[in-house]
Coordinates of C-alpha atoms and ligand atoms in Angstrom, one line a residue:
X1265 CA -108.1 -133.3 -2.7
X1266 CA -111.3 -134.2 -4.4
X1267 CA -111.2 -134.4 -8.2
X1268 CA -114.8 -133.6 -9.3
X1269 CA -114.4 -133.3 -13.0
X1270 CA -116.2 -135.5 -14.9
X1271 CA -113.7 -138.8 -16.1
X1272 CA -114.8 -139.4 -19.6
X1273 CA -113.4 -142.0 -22.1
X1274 CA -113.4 -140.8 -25.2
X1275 CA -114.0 -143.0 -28.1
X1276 CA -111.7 -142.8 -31.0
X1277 CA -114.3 -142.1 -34.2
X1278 CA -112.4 -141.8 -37.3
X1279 CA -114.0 -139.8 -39.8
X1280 CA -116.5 -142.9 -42.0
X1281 CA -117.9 -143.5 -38.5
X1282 CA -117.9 -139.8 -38.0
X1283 CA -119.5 -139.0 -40.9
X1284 CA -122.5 -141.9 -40.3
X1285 CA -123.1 -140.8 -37.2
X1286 CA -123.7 -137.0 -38.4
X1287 CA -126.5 -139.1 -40.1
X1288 CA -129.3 -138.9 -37.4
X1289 CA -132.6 -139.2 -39.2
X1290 CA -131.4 -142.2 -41.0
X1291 CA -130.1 -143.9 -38.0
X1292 CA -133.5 -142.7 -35.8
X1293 CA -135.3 -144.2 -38.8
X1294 CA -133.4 -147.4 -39.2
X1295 CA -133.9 -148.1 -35.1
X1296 CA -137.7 -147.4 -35.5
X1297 CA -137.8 -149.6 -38.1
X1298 CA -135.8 -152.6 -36.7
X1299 CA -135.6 -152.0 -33.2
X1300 CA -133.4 -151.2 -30.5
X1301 CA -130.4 -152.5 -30.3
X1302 CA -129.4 -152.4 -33.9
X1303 CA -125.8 -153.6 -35.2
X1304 CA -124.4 -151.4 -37.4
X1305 CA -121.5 -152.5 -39.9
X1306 CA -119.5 -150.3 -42.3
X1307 CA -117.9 -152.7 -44.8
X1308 CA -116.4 -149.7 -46.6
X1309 CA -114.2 -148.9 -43.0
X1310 CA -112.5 -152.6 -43.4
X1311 CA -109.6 -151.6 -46.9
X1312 CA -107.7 -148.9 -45.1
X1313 CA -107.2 -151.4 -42.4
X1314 CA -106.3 -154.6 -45.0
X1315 CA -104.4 -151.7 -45.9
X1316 CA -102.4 -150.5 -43.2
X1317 CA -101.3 -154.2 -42.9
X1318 CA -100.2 -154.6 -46.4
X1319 CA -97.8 -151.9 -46.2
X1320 CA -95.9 -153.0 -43.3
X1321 CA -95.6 -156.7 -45.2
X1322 CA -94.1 -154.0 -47.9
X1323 CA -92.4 -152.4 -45.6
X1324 CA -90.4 -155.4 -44.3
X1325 CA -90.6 -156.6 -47.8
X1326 CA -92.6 -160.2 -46.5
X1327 CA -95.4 -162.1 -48.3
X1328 CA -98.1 -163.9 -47.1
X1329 CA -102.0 -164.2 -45.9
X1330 CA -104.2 -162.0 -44.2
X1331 CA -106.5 -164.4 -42.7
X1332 CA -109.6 -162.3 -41.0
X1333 CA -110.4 -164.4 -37.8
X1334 CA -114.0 -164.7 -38.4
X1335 CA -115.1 -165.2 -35.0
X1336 CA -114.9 -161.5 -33.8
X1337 CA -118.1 -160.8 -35.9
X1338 CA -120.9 -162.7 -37.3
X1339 CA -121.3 -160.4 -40.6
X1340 CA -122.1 -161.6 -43.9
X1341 CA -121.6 -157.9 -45.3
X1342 CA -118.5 -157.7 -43.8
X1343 CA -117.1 -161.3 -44.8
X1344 CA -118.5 -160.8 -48.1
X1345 CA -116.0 -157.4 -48.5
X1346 CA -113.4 -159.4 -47.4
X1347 CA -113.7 -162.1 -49.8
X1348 CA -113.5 -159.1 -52.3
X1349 CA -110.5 -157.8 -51.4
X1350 CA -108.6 -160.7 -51.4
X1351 CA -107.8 -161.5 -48.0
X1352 CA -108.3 -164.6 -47.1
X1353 CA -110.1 -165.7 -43.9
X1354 CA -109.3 -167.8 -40.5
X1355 CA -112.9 -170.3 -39.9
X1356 CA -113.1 -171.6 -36.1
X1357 CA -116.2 -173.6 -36.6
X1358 CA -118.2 -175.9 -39.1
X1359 CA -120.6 -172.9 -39.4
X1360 CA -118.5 -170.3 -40.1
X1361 CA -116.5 -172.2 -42.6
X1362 CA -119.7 -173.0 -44.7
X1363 CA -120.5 -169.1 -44.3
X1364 CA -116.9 -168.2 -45.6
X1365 CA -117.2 -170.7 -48.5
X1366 CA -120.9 -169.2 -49.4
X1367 CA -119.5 -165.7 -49.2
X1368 CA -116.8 -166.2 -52.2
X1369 CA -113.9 -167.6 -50.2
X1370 CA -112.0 -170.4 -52.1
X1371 CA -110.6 -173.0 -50.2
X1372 CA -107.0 -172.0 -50.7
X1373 CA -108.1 -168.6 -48.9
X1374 CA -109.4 -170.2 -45.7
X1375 CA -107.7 -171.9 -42.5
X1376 CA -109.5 -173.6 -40.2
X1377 CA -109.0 -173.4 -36.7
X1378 CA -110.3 -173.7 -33.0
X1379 CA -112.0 -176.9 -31.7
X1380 CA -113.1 -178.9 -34.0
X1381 CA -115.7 -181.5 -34.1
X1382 CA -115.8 -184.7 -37.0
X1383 CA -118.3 -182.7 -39.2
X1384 CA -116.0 -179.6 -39.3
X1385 CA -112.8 -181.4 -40.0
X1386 CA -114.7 -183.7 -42.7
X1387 CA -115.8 -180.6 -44.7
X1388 CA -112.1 -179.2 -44.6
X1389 CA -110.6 -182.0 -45.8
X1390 CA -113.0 -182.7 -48.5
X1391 CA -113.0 -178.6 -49.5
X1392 CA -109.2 -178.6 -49.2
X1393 CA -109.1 -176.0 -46.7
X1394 CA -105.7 -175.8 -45.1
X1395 CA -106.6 -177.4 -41.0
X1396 CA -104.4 -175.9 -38.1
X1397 CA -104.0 -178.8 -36.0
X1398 CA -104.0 -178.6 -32.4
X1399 CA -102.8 -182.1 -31.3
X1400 CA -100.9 -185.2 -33.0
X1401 CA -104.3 -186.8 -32.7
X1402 CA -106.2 -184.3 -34.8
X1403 CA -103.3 -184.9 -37.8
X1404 CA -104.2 -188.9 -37.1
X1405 CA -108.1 -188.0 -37.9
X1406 CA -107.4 -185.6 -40.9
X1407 CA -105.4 -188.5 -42.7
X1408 CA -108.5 -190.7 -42.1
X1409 CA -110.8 -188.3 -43.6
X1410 CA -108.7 -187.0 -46.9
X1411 CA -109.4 -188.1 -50.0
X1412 CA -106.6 -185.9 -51.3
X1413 CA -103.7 -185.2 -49.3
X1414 CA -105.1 -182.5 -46.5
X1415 CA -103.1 -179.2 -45.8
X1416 CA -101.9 -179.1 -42.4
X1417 CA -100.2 -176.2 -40.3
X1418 CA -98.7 -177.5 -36.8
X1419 CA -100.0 -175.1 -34.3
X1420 CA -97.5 -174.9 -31.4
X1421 CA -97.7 -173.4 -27.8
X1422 CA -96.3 -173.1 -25.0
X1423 CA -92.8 -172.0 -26.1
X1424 CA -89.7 -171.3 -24.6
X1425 CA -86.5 -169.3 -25.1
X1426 CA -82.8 -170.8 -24.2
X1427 CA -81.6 -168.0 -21.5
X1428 CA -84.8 -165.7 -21.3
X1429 CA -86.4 -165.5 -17.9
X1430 CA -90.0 -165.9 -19.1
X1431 CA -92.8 -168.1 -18.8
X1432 CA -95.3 -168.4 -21.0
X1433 CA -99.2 -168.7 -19.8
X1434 CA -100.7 -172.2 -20.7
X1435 CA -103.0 -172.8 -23.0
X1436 CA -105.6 -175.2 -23.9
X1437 CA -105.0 -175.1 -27.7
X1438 CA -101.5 -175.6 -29.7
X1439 CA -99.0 -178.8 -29.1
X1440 CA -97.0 -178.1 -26.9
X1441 CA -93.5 -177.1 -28.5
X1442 CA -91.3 -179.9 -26.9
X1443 CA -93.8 -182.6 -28.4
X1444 CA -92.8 -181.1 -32.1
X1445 CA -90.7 -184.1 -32.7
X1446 CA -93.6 -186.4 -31.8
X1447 CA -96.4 -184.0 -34.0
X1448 CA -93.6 -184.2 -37.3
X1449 CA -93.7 -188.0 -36.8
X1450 CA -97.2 -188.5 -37.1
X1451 CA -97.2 -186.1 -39.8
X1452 CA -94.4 -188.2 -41.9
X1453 CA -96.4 -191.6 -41.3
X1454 CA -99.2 -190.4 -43.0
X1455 CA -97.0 -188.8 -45.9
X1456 CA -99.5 -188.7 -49.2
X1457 CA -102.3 -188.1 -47.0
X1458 CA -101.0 -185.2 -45.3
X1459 CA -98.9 -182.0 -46.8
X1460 CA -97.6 -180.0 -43.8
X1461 CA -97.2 -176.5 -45.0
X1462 CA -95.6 -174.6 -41.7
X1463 CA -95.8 -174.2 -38.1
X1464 CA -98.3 -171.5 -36.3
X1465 CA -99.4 -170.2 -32.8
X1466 CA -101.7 -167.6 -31.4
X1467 CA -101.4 -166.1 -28.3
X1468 CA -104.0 -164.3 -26.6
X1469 CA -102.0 -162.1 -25.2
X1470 CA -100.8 -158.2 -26.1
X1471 CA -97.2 -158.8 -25.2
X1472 CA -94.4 -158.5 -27.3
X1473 CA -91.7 -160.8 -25.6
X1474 CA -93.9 -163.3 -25.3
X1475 CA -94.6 -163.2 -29.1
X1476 CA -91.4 -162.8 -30.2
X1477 CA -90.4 -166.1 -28.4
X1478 CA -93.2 -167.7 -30.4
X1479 CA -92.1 -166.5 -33.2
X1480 CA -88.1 -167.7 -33.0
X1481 CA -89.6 -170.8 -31.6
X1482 CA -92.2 -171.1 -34.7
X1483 CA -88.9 -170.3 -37.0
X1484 CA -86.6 -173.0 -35.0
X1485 CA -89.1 -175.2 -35.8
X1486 CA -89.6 -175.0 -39.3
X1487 CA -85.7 -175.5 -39.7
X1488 CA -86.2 -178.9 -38.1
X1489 CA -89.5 -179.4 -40.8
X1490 CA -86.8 -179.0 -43.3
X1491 CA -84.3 -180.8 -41.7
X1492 CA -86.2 -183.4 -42.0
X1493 CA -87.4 -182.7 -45.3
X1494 CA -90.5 -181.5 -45.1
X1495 CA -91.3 -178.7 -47.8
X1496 CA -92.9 -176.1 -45.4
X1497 CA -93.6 -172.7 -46.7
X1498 CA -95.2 -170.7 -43.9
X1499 CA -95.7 -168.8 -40.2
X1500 CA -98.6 -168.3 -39.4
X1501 CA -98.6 -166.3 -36.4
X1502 CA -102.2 -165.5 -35.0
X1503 CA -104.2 -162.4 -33.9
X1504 CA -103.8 -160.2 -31.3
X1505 CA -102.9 -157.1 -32.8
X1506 CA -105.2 -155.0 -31.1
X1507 CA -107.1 -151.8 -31.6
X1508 CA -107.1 -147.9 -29.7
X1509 CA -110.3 -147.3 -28.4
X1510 CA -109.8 -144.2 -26.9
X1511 CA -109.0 -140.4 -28.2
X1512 CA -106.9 -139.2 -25.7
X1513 CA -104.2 -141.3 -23.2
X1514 CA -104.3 -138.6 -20.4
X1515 CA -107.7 -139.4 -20.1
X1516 CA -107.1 -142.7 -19.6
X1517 CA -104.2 -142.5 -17.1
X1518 CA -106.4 -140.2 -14.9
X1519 CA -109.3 -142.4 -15.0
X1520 CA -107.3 -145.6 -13.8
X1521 CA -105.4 -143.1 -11.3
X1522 CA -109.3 -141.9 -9.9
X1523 CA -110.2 -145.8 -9.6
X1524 CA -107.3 -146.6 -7.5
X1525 CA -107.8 -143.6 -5.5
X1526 CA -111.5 -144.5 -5.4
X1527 CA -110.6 -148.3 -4.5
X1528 CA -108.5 -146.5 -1.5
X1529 CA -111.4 -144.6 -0.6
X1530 CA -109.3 -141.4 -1.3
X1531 CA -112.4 -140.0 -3.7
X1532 CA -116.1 -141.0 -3.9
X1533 CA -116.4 -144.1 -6.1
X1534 CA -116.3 -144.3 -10.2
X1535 CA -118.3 -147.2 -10.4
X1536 CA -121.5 -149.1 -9.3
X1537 CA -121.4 -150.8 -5.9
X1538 CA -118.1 -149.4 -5.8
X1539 CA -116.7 -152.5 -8.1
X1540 CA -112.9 -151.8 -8.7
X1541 CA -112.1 -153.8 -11.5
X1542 CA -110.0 -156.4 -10.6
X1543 CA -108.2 -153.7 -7.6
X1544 CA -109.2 -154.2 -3.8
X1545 CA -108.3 -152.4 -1.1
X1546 CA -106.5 -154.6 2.3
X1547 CA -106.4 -152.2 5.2
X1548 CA -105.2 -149.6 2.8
X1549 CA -103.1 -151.5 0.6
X1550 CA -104.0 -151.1 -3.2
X1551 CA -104.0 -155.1 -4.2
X1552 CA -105.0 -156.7 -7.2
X1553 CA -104.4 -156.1 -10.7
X1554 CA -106.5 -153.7 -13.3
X1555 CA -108.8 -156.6 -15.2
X1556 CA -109.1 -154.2 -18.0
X1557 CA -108.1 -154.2 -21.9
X1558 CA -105.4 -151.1 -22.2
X1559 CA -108.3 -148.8 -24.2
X1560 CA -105.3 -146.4 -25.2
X1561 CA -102.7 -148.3 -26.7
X1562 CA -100.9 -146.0 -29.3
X1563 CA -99.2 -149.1 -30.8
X1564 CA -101.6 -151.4 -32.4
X1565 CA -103.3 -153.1 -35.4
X1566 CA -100.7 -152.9 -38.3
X1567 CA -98.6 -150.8 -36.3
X1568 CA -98.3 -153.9 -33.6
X1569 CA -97.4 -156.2 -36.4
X1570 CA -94.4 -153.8 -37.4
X1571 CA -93.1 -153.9 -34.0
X1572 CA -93.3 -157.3 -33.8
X1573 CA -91.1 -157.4 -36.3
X1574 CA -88.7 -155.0 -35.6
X1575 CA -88.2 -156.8 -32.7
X1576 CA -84.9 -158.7 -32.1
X1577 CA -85.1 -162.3 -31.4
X1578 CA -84.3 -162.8 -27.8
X1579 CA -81.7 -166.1 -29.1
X1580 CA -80.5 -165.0 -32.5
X1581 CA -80.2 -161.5 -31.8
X1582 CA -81.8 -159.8 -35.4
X1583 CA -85.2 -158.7 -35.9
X1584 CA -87.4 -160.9 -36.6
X1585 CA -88.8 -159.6 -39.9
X1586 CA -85.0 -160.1 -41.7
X1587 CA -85.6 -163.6 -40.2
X1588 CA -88.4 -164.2 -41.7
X1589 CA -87.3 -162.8 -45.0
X1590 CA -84.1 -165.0 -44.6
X1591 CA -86.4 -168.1 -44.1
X1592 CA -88.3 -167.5 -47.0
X1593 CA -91.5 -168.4 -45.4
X1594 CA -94.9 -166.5 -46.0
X1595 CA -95.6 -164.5 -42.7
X1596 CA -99.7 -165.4 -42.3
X1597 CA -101.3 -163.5 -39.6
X1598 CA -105.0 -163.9 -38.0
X1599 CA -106.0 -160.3 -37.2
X1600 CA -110.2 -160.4 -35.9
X1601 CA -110.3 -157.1 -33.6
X1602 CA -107.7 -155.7 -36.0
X1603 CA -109.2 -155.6 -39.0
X1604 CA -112.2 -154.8 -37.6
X1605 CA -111.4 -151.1 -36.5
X1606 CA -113.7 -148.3 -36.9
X1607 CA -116.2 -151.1 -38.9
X1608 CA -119.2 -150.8 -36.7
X1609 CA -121.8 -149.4 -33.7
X1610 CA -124.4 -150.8 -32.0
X1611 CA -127.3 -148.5 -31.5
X1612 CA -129.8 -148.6 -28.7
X1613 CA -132.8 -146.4 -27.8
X1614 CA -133.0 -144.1 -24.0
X1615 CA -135.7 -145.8 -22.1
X1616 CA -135.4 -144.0 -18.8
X1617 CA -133.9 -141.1 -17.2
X1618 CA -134.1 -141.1 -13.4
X1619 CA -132.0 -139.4 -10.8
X1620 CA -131.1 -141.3 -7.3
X1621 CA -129.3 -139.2 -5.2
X1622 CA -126.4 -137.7 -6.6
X1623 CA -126.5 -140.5 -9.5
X1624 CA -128.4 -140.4 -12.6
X1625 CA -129.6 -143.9 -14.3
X1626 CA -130.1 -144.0 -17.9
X1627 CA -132.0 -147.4 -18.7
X1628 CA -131.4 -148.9 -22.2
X1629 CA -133.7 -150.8 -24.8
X1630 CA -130.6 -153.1 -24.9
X1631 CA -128.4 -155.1 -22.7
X1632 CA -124.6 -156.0 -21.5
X1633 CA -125.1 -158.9 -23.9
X1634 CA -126.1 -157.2 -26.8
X1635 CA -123.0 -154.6 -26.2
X1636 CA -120.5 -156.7 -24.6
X1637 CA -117.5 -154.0 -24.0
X1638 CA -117.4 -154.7 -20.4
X1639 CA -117.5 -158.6 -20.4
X1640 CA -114.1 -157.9 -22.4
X1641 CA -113.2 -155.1 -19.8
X1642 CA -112.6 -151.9 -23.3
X1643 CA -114.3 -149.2 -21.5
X1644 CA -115.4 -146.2 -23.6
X1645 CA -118.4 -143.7 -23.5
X1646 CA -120.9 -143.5 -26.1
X1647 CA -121.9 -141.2 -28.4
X1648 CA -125.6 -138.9 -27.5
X1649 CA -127.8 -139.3 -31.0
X1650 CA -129.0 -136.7 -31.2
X1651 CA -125.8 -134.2 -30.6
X1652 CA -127.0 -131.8 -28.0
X1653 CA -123.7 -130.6 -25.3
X1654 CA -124.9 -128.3 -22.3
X1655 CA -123.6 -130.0 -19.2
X1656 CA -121.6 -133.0 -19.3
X1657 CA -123.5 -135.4 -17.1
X1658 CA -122.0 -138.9 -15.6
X1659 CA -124.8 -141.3 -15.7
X1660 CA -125.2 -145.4 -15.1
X1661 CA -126.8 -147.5 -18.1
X1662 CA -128.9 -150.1 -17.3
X1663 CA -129.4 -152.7 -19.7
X1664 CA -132.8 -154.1 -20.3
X1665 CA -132.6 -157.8 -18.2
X1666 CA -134.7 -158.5 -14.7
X1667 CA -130.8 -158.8 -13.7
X1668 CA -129.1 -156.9 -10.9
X1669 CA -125.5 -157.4 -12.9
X1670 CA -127.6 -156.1 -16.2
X1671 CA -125.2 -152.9 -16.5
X1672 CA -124.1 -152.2 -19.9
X1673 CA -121.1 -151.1 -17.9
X1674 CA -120.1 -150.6 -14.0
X1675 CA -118.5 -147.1 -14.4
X1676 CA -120.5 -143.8 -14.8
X1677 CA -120.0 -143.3 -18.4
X1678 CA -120.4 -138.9 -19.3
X1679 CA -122.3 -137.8 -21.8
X1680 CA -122.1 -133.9 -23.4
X1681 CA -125.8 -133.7 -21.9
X1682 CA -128.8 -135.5 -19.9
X1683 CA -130.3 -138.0 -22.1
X1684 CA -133.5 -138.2 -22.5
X1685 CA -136.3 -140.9 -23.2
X1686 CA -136.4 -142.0 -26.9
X1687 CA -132.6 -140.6 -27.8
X1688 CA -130.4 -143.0 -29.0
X1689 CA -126.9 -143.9 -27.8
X1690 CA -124.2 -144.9 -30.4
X1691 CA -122.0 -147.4 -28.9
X1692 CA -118.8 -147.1 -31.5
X1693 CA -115.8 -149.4 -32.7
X1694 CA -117.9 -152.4 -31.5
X1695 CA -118.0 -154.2 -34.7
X1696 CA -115.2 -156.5 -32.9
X1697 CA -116.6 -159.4 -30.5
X1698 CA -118.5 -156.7 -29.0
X1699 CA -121.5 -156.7 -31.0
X1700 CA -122.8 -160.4 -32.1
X1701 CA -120.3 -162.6 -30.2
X1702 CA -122.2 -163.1 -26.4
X1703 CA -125.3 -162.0 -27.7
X1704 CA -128.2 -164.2 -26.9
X1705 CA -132.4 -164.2 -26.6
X1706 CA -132.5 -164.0 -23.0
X1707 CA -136.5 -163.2 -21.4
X1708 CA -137.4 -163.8 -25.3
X1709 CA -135.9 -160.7 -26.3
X1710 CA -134.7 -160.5 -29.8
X1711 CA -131.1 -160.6 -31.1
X1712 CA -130.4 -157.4 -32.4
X1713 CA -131.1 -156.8 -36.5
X1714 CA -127.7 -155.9 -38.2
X1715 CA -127.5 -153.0 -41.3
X1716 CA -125.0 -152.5 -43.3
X1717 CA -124.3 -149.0 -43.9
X1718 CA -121.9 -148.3 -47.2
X1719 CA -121.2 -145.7 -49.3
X1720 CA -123.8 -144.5 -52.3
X1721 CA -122.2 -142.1 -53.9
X1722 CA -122.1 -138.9 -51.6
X1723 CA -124.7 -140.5 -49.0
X1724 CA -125.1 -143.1 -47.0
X1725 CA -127.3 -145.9 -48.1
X1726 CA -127.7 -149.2 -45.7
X1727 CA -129.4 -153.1 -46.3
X1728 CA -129.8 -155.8 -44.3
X1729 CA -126.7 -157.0 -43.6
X1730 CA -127.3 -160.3 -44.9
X1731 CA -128.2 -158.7 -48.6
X1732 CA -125.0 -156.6 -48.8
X1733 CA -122.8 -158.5 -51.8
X1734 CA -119.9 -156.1 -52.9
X1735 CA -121.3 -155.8 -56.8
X1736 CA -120.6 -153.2 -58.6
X1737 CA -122.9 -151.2 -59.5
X1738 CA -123.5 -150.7 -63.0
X1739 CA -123.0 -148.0 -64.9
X1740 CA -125.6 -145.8 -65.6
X1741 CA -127.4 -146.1 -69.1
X1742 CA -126.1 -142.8 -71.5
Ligands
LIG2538 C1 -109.4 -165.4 -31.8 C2 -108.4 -165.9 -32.7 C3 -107.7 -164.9 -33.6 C4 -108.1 -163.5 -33.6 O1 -107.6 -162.8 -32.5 P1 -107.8 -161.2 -32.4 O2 -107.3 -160.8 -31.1 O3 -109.2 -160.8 -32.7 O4 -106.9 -160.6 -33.5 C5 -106.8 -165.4 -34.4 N1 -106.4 -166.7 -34.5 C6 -107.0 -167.6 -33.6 C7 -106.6 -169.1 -33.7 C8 -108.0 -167.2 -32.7 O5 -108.5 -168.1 -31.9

């Protein structure tokens, strides 16, 4: 049996985004103005998520940092509301840590991360920026550049557990846990130039064993810091907390059901030269694994964190959070995609409609760069600006490159109607690595503008994102 419905994906739009998107002459007005694509960020979206965090650090009665991993969006609006609600902020290049200390961040707010080159390292050391070191060689080039002694964090990967079955996938980044010894050593021969203040990972990687081994091994190892007498005060466990994209989970589950079927060649394909996502079909054998981010994940963000938590330690047996508390360490976490739920769009005007066959291609002022959801495999459809719903209608967007790949996304994306030329399509929740982060002038076509969008009152009111400074405003004269 043929299943002809339409397969849309839902995007989850809480009610700020909701309530912005309602706003269609102002967003028709801001693209006219300054072009199609345009990034759209809503600083104001960003406390209930700082939010949602805090309370499970209540909840499990833990302190510590929320560093925002600056690297999932370029933003000086929304680094700048950050900085003024008093989270603190994860830097993973010399450029991003001068932006961080331009938008109000004080050193003892910031942690730098990520490769580093001399210049980057240099400028944390002399701000006092605490440095997550990712080798004993890195802690050797830190002492040389201190004038004070530099703040280090040991970042560790590569763990494993004493009797779990469970390998952990390499990565390029982190000293490997067995060399711990070797990383304390070089830490205590350059005592007075260094002050280790605790062990971290991140893992790029959604699973909770695998975490909660990091996070005994992070807590085994800050016993041996102190063993050794090394006055460590902190976890700092990374990012990776994740967001929902999607409204609905059945429709999920029956959209990767129809792409397997399709793969089989049990249905007529969901996507665009019949691409299957990572799943391939030998002589009728589904093989291959889905390539794509879970869009529906009901645990998430904060709520991630908390089960992380709750989690009992695969060697000592009792959650992790009393652990922690028993440790009395500062839990620090690294959320970027996290924190950055529901805190942006990307706009981008209809160019062409055209119907081939049965399929109808939608060509965008805008392409896969600019909205780079399917580079990082979240699929989700967009929103029709303006709202119009007769027929639902699957259609292919084309993105705006002389590129045969230039799809803003390989599966027929339904919209409530047939767009036409000069509508705009609202891509939502992209304010996280989907916006700004692969973006790039390809034929000599612009980057796209960002806006900020915040709150005036009862209406909407927006800037150039790189004017937006979270003043108060003043009061009004009596
Ligand atoms: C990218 C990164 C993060 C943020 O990851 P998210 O998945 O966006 O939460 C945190 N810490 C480090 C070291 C990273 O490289």
């Amino acid at each position: 049996m043929t299943d002809s419905r339409p397969l849309p994906l839902t995007p989850r739009i809480e009610p700020d985004t909701q309530s912005v998107l309602a706003e269609e002459a102002l967003l028709r007005q801001l693209v006219d103005g300054l072009g199609s694509p345009l990034n759209v960020v809503l600083p104001d979206a960003l406390a209930a998520n700082v939010e949602a965090f805090r309370a499970v650090y209540r909840h499990h009665r833990l302190r510590g940092r929320i560093y925002f991993a600056h690297k999932a969006n370029r933003s000086a609006a929304l680094l700048r509301r950050l900085a003024a609600a008093e989270v603190a902020v994860d830097v993973a290049s010399l450029e991003e840590l001068q932006h961080a200390l331009g938008a109000g961040f004080t050193p003892d707010r910031i942690i730098a991360t990520g490769p580093k080159n001399r210049e980057f390292l240099w400028l944390a050391a002399r701000t006092g920026v605490i440095v997550s070191a990712d080798s004993p060689d890195e802690l050797d080039e830190l002492a040389a550049l201190g004038r004070a002694p530099v703040r280090v964090m040991v970042r560790l990967s590569g763990f494993v557990s004493p009797g779990v079955q469970m390998i952990s996938r390499r990565s390029r980044f982190g000293v490997p846990s067995e060399q711990l010894t070797e990383a304390l050593d070089r830490v205590e021969k350059h005592a007075g130039r260094l002050e280790l203040v605790g062990i971290a990972y991140h893992l790029d990687t959604i699973g909770i064993p695998e975490k909660a081994i990091a996070l005994e091994g992070c807590l085994t190892a800050l016993d041996e810091c102190r063993r050794r007498g090394l006055p460590v005060w902190s976890i700092d466990i990374g990012g990776g907390f994740g967001v929902n994209y999607l409204a609905d989970g059945e429709q999920w589950e029956r959209w990767t059901s129809e792409l397997a079927r399709a793969v089989l060649g049990h249905r007529p394909p969901l996507t665009w030269n019949e691409h299957g996502y990572g799943l391939r079909n030998e002589a009728g054998t589904l093989r291959g694994a889905l390539g794509l981010y879970p869009a529906f994940r009901p645990v998430s963000g904060a709520g991630y964190l908390d089960q992380l938590l709750s989690t009992v330690a695969p060697a000592q047996r009792r959650p992790l959070g009393e652990l922690l508390l028993d440790s009395m360490a500062d839990l620090d976490i690294e959320p970027g995609r996290a924190l950055l739920d529901q805190c942006g769009l990307v706009l981008a005007r209809v160019l062409e409609v055209r119907s081939e066959g049965p399929d109808t291609l939608v060509r965008l002022e805008a392409n896969a760069r600019d909205v780079s959801l399917e580079e990082h495999g979240v699929l989700m459809d967009p929103v029709l600006i303006p709202h119009r719903s007769d027929e639902p209608t699957e259609v292919f967007l084309l993105g705006n490159l002389c590129l045969e790949s230039d799809l803003i996304t390989r599966r027929r994306v339904t919209l409530p109607a047939r767009p036409r030329p000069g509508d705009l399509l609202a891509f939502v929740n992209t304010a996280g690595y989907f916006m700004d982060f692969s973006a790039s002038r390809a034929l000599h076509q612009p980057i796209a503008r960002k806006v900020a969008v915040h709150r005036a009152g009862e209406r909407w009111s927006w800037c150039l994102d790189e004017h937006y400074w979270p003043v108060p405003e003043r009061e009004e004269a009596a």
